[in-house]
Amino acid sequence: MTQDELKQAVATAALDYIRPHLESDTVLGIGTGSTANLFIDSLAALRGQVNATVASSDASAERLRQHGIPVYDLNTVDQVDFYIDGADESNAALQLIKGGGAALTREKIVAAVARTFICIADESKLVHTLGAFPLPVEVIPMARSHVARELVKLGGDPVYREGVITDNGNIILDVHNFSIAQPLATEAKINNIAGVVSNGLFALRPADVLLLGTAQGVKTLRAS
Ligand code: 5RP
């Protein structure tokens, strides 16, 4: 199977996962990226049964609206029942690297609110140790050089993501050559650098379920 077919398989599996739980007041959190886009397109089949979503990016909100699916501001909903999103990497504890699409901060906010975070990814994303994928860090523009120097002190090689401004008006530094042996500690350390808005490590709030697309079918993994 191609990577796109694996992504479609997990998008469909996520739809099957949530379908039995859908009530009139269910709120879905919707992620960002190519896998999340396939989920959004699959969700269109349930238009009319999905009364409320919150989106982790302007792009996903727009795609949902194009399908006629209602999108709300997070501040106006009482709860988020399920958050469905992709990832750039996951380890066996379902700690993730996210932010390849520069939406990490809003993704982290929706994940923090969600009762159940369902990560959907193809098998290439499952790794032993996080960090082969460069870790995205969202930074207030005036702090770019300061944050870059602090990331070098932590052992990484930060690279400015040219031409990218996040939905929040900030810039992204991608930290290369940064093997992450202690995701919890590293997430907290980077968050403590002045000027960092958030970083793409999802260790303090990992996924609850990983639907992993493999050549043998979709596997359901829970944090070990
Ligand atoms: C966007 C993200 C995405 O979930 C991540 O980049 C995976 O993307 P894709 O599904 O296109 O492989 O974190 O900020």
Short mmCIF file of C-alpha atoms and ligand atoms in Angstrom, two decimals:
data_model
loop_
_atom_site.label_atom_id
_atom_site.label_comp_id
_atom_site.label_asym_id
_atom_site.label_seq_id
_atom_site.Cartn_x
_atom_site.Cartn_y
_atom_site.Cartn_z
CA MET A 1 0.00 0.00 0.00
CA THR A 2 1.16 3.55 -0.63
CA GLN A 3 1.57 6.05 2.19
CA ASP A 4 -1.55 7.87 0.95
CA GLU A 5 -3.56 4.62 1.08
CA LEU A 6 -2.35 4.02 4.65
CA LYS A 7 -3.39 7.56 5.58
CA GLN A 8 -6.84 6.99 4.06
CA ALA A 9 -7.16 3.71 5.97
CA VAL A 10 -6.51 5.39 9.33
CA ALA A 11 -8.83 8.29 8.49
CA THR A 12 -11.58 5.75 7.83
CA ALA A 13 -10.68 3.85 11.01
CA ALA A 14 -10.98 7.05 13.05
CA LEU A 15 -14.43 7.64 11.63
CA ASP A 16 -15.44 4.08 12.59
CA TYR A 17 -13.96 4.67 16.07
CA ILE A 18 -16.05 7.75 16.83
CA ARG A 19 -19.25 6.87 14.94
CA PRO A 20 -20.83 4.76 17.77
CA HIS A 21 -20.18 7.60 20.26
CA LEU A 22 -21.75 10.42 18.28
CA GLU A 23 -24.53 12.22 20.17
CA SER A 24 -26.32 15.43 19.24
CA ASP A 25 -24.02 17.42 21.56
CA THR A 26 -20.72 15.70 20.67
CA VAL A 27 -17.92 18.13 19.85
CA LEU A 28 -15.06 16.93 17.65
CA GLY A 29 -11.60 18.50 17.64
CA ILE A 30 -10.10 18.39 14.17
CA GLY A 31 -6.40 18.46 13.43
CA THR A 32 -4.26 19.72 10.59
CA GLY A 33 -2.27 18.12 7.77
CA SER A 34 -2.73 15.63 4.98
CA THR A 35 -3.99 12.79 7.21
CA ALA A 36 -6.38 15.12 9.05
CA ASN A 37 -7.60 16.39 5.66
CA LEU A 38 -8.52 12.83 4.66
CA PHE A 39 -10.39 12.51 7.96
CA ILE A 40 -12.25 15.78 7.28
CA ASP A 41 -13.23 14.54 3.82
CA SER A 42 -14.44 11.23 5.30
CA LEU A 43 -16.40 13.12 7.96
CA ALA A 44 -18.45 14.74 5.22
CA ALA A 45 -20.32 11.41 4.99
CA LEU A 46 -21.64 12.12 8.52
CA ARG A 47 -22.75 15.68 7.73
CA GLY A 48 -25.96 16.26 9.68
CA GLN A 49 -24.83 13.94 12.49
CA VAL A 50 -21.82 16.10 13.42
CA ASN A 51 -23.18 19.29 14.94
CA ALA A 52 -20.02 20.87 16.30
CA THR A 53 -16.31 20.85 15.61
CA VAL A 54 -13.36 22.97 16.67
CA ALA A 55 -10.38 23.19 14.35
CA SER A 56 -6.65 23.40 15.05
CA SER A 57 -5.98 25.68 12.07
CA ASP A 58 -7.66 28.15 9.77
CA ALA A 59 -7.05 25.73 6.88
CA SER A 60 -8.90 22.88 8.60
CA ALA A 61 -11.74 25.20 9.64
CA GLU A 62 -12.11 26.28 6.01
CA ARG A 63 -12.10 22.68 4.75
CA LEU A 64 -14.74 21.67 7.32
CA ARG A 65 -16.97 24.60 6.34
CA GLN A 66 -16.62 23.71 2.66
CA HIS A 67 -18.14 20.33 3.56
CA GLY A 68 -21.00 22.05 5.42
CA ILE A 69 -19.71 20.92 8.82
CA PRO A 70 -20.20 23.51 11.60
CA VAL A 71 -17.02 24.94 13.17
CA TYR A 72 -17.02 26.74 16.52
CA ASP A 73 -14.58 28.87 18.49
CA LEU A 74 -13.11 26.70 21.26
CA ASN A 75 -14.23 29.26 23.86
CA THR A 76 -17.87 28.70 22.97
CA VAL A 77 -18.03 24.92 23.51
CA ASP A 78 -18.38 23.12 26.85
CA GLN A 79 -16.13 20.19 26.02
CA VAL A 80 -14.22 18.46 23.23
CA ASP A 81 -15.11 14.77 23.21
CA PHE A 82 -12.61 13.51 20.65
CA TYR A 83 -9.61 15.16 19.03
CA ILE A 84 -8.47 13.50 15.80
CA ASP A 85 -5.13 14.52 14.35
CA GLY A 86 -2.02 13.22 12.60
CA ALA A 87 1.57 13.34 13.82
CA ASP A 88 5.09 13.57 12.46
CA GLU A 89 6.40 10.95 14.90
CA SER A 90 5.08 8.79 17.75
CA ASN A 91 6.91 6.58 20.22
CA ALA A 92 5.41 3.56 22.00
CA ALA A 93 4.15 5.79 24.83
CA LEU A 94 2.19 7.76 22.20
CA GLN A 95 4.30 10.82 22.91
CA LEU A 96 4.41 12.73 19.66
CA ILE A 97 6.25 15.23 17.55
CA LYS A 98 3.78 17.48 15.75
CA GLY A 99 3.91 20.78 13.92
CA GLY A 100 5.12 19.80 10.47
CA GLY A 101 2.21 21.90 9.25
CA ALA A 102 3.05 24.74 11.68
CA ALA A 103 -0.23 24.31 13.61
CA LEU A 104 1.36 22.93 16.80
CA THR A 105 0.13 25.56 19.25
CA ARG A 106 -3.54 25.30 18.37
CA GLU A 107 -3.14 21.52 18.14
CA LYS A 108 -1.74 21.49 21.65
CA ILE A 109 -4.61 23.61 22.95
CA VAL A 110 -7.28 21.36 21.43
CA ALA A 111 -5.44 18.24 22.66
CA ALA A 112 -5.31 19.72 26.17
CA VAL A 113 -9.07 20.18 26.22
CA ALA A 114 -10.00 16.87 24.57
CA ARG A 115 -11.27 13.93 26.58
CA THR A 116 -9.84 11.47 24.06
CA PHE A 117 -7.00 12.26 21.66
CA ILE A 118 -6.97 9.87 18.71
CA CYS A 119 -3.78 10.10 16.66
CA ILE A 120 -3.95 8.82 13.08
CA ALA A 121 -0.73 8.01 11.27
CA ASP A 122 0.89 5.66 8.82
CA GLU A 123 3.49 3.21 10.14
CA SER A 124 6.45 5.33 9.00
CA LYS A 125 5.64 7.67 11.90
CA LEU A 126 6.23 5.10 14.68
CA VAL A 127 9.76 5.45 16.07
CA HIS A 128 11.76 4.16 19.01
CA THR A 129 13.20 7.55 19.97
CA LEU A 130 11.66 10.88 18.98
CA GLY A 131 13.75 13.41 17.11
CA ALA A 132 14.68 12.17 13.64
CA PHE A 133 11.90 14.53 12.49
CA PRO A 134 13.08 18.10 13.24
CA LEU A 135 11.20 19.40 16.29
CA PRO A 136 9.06 22.47 15.42
CA VAL A 137 9.08 25.34 17.91
CA GLU A 138 6.70 28.30 17.54
CA VAL A 139 8.43 31.54 18.51
CA ILE A 140 7.45 35.21 18.95
CA PRO A 141 9.30 36.87 16.01
CA MET A 142 11.41 39.29 18.13
CA ALA A 143 12.76 36.33 20.18
CA ARG A 144 14.01 34.34 17.18
CA SER A 145 17.77 34.74 17.79
CA HIS A 146 17.51 34.35 21.56
CA VAL A 147 15.45 31.18 21.30
CA ALA A 148 17.78 29.78 18.63
CA ARG A 149 20.81 30.31 20.92
CA GLU A 150 19.01 28.57 23.81
CA LEU A 151 18.08 25.62 21.59
CA VAL A 152 21.73 25.26 20.59
CA LYS A 153 22.60 25.11 24.32
CA LEU A 154 20.13 22.21 24.63
CA GLY A 155 22.05 20.37 21.90
CA GLY A 156 19.95 21.02 18.79
CA ASP A 157 20.49 22.78 15.46
CA PRO A 158 17.58 25.21 15.01
CA VAL A 159 16.69 26.19 11.46
CA TYR A 160 14.35 29.09 10.65
CA ARG A 161 11.41 27.84 8.54
CA GLU A 162 11.57 30.35 5.69
CA GLY A 163 8.37 32.00 4.55
CA VAL A 164 6.12 30.48 7.22
CA ILE A 165 3.97 32.58 9.56
CA THR A 166 1.68 30.63 11.85
CA ASP A 167 -2.05 31.29 12.26
CA ASN A 168 -1.00 33.12 15.46
CA GLY A 169 1.41 35.47 13.62
CA ASN A 170 4.61 33.80 14.80
CA ILE A 171 7.60 32.05 13.22
CA ILE A 172 8.81 28.44 13.39
CA LEU A 173 12.27 27.15 14.27
CA ASP A 174 12.81 23.47 13.36
CA VAL A 175 15.33 21.79 15.64
CA HIS A 176 17.49 19.30 13.71
CA ASN A 177 19.92 16.67 15.04
CA PHE A 178 18.04 16.54 18.33
CA SER A 179 17.50 13.02 19.65
CA ILE A 180 14.91 13.27 22.44
CA ALA A 181 15.57 10.68 25.12
CA GLN A 182 13.45 12.43 27.77
CA PRO A 183 10.39 13.90 26.05
CA LEU A 184 8.67 15.16 29.23
CA ALA A 185 11.71 17.07 30.47
CA THR A 186 12.59 18.39 27.02
CA GLU A 187 9.06 19.65 26.37
CA ALA A 188 9.06 21.56 29.66
CA LYS A 189 12.59 22.96 29.17
CA ILE A 190 11.82 24.35 25.72
CA ASN A 191 8.53 25.81 26.90
CA ASN A 192 10.47 27.70 29.59
CA ILE A 193 12.60 29.64 27.10
CA ALA A 194 11.38 33.24 26.95
CA GLY A 195 9.79 33.86 23.57
CA VAL A 196 8.69 30.28 22.94
CA VAL A 197 4.96 30.01 22.37
CA SER A 198 4.95 26.22 22.33
CA ASN A 199 6.94 23.31 20.97
CA GLY A 200 5.88 20.31 18.94
CA LEU A 201 6.52 17.72 21.65
CA PHE A 202 3.28 16.20 22.87
CA ALA A 203 4.60 14.33 25.92
CA LEU A 204 2.88 16.12 28.80
CA ARG A 205 -0.36 15.43 26.90
CA PRO A 206 0.29 12.39 24.68
CA ALA A 207 -2.30 10.71 22.48
CA ASP A 208 -4.69 8.26 24.15
CA VAL A 209 -5.05 6.05 21.09
CA LEU A 210 -2.89 5.66 18.00
CA LEU A 211 -4.55 4.25 14.89
CA LEU A 212 -1.54 3.13 12.90
CA GLY A 213 -1.83 2.28 9.23
CA THR A 214 0.28 -0.76 8.32
CA ALA A 215 0.46 -3.10 5.35
CA GLN A 216 -1.29 -5.69 7.56
CA GLY A 217 -4.17 -3.33 8.38
CA VAL A 218 -4.90 -0.61 10.92
CA LYS A 219 -3.50 -1.36 14.38
CA THR A 220 -4.92 0.22 17.53
CA LEU A 221 -2.18 1.15 19.99
CA ARG A 222 -2.65 2.50 23.49
CA ALA A 223 0.07 4.11 25.60
CA SER A 224 2.40 1.47 27.10
C1 5RP B 1 0.49 19.79 11.55
C2 5RP B 1 0.77 18.49 12.18
C3 5RP B 1 0.44 17.25 11.39
O1 5RP B 1 -0.40 16.46 12.15
C4 5RP B 1 1.71 16.51 11.07
O2 5RP B 1 2.60 17.40 10.42
C5 5RP B 1 1.44 15.30 10.21
O3 5RP B 1 1.04 15.72 8.94
P1 5RP B 1 0.61 14.70 7.80
O4 5RP B 1 -0.68 14.07 8.22
O5 5RP B 1 0.47 15.59 6.59
O6 5RP B 1 1.72 13.69 7.63
O7 5RP B 1 1.25 18.37 13.27
O8 5RP B 1 0.99 20.86 12.31
#
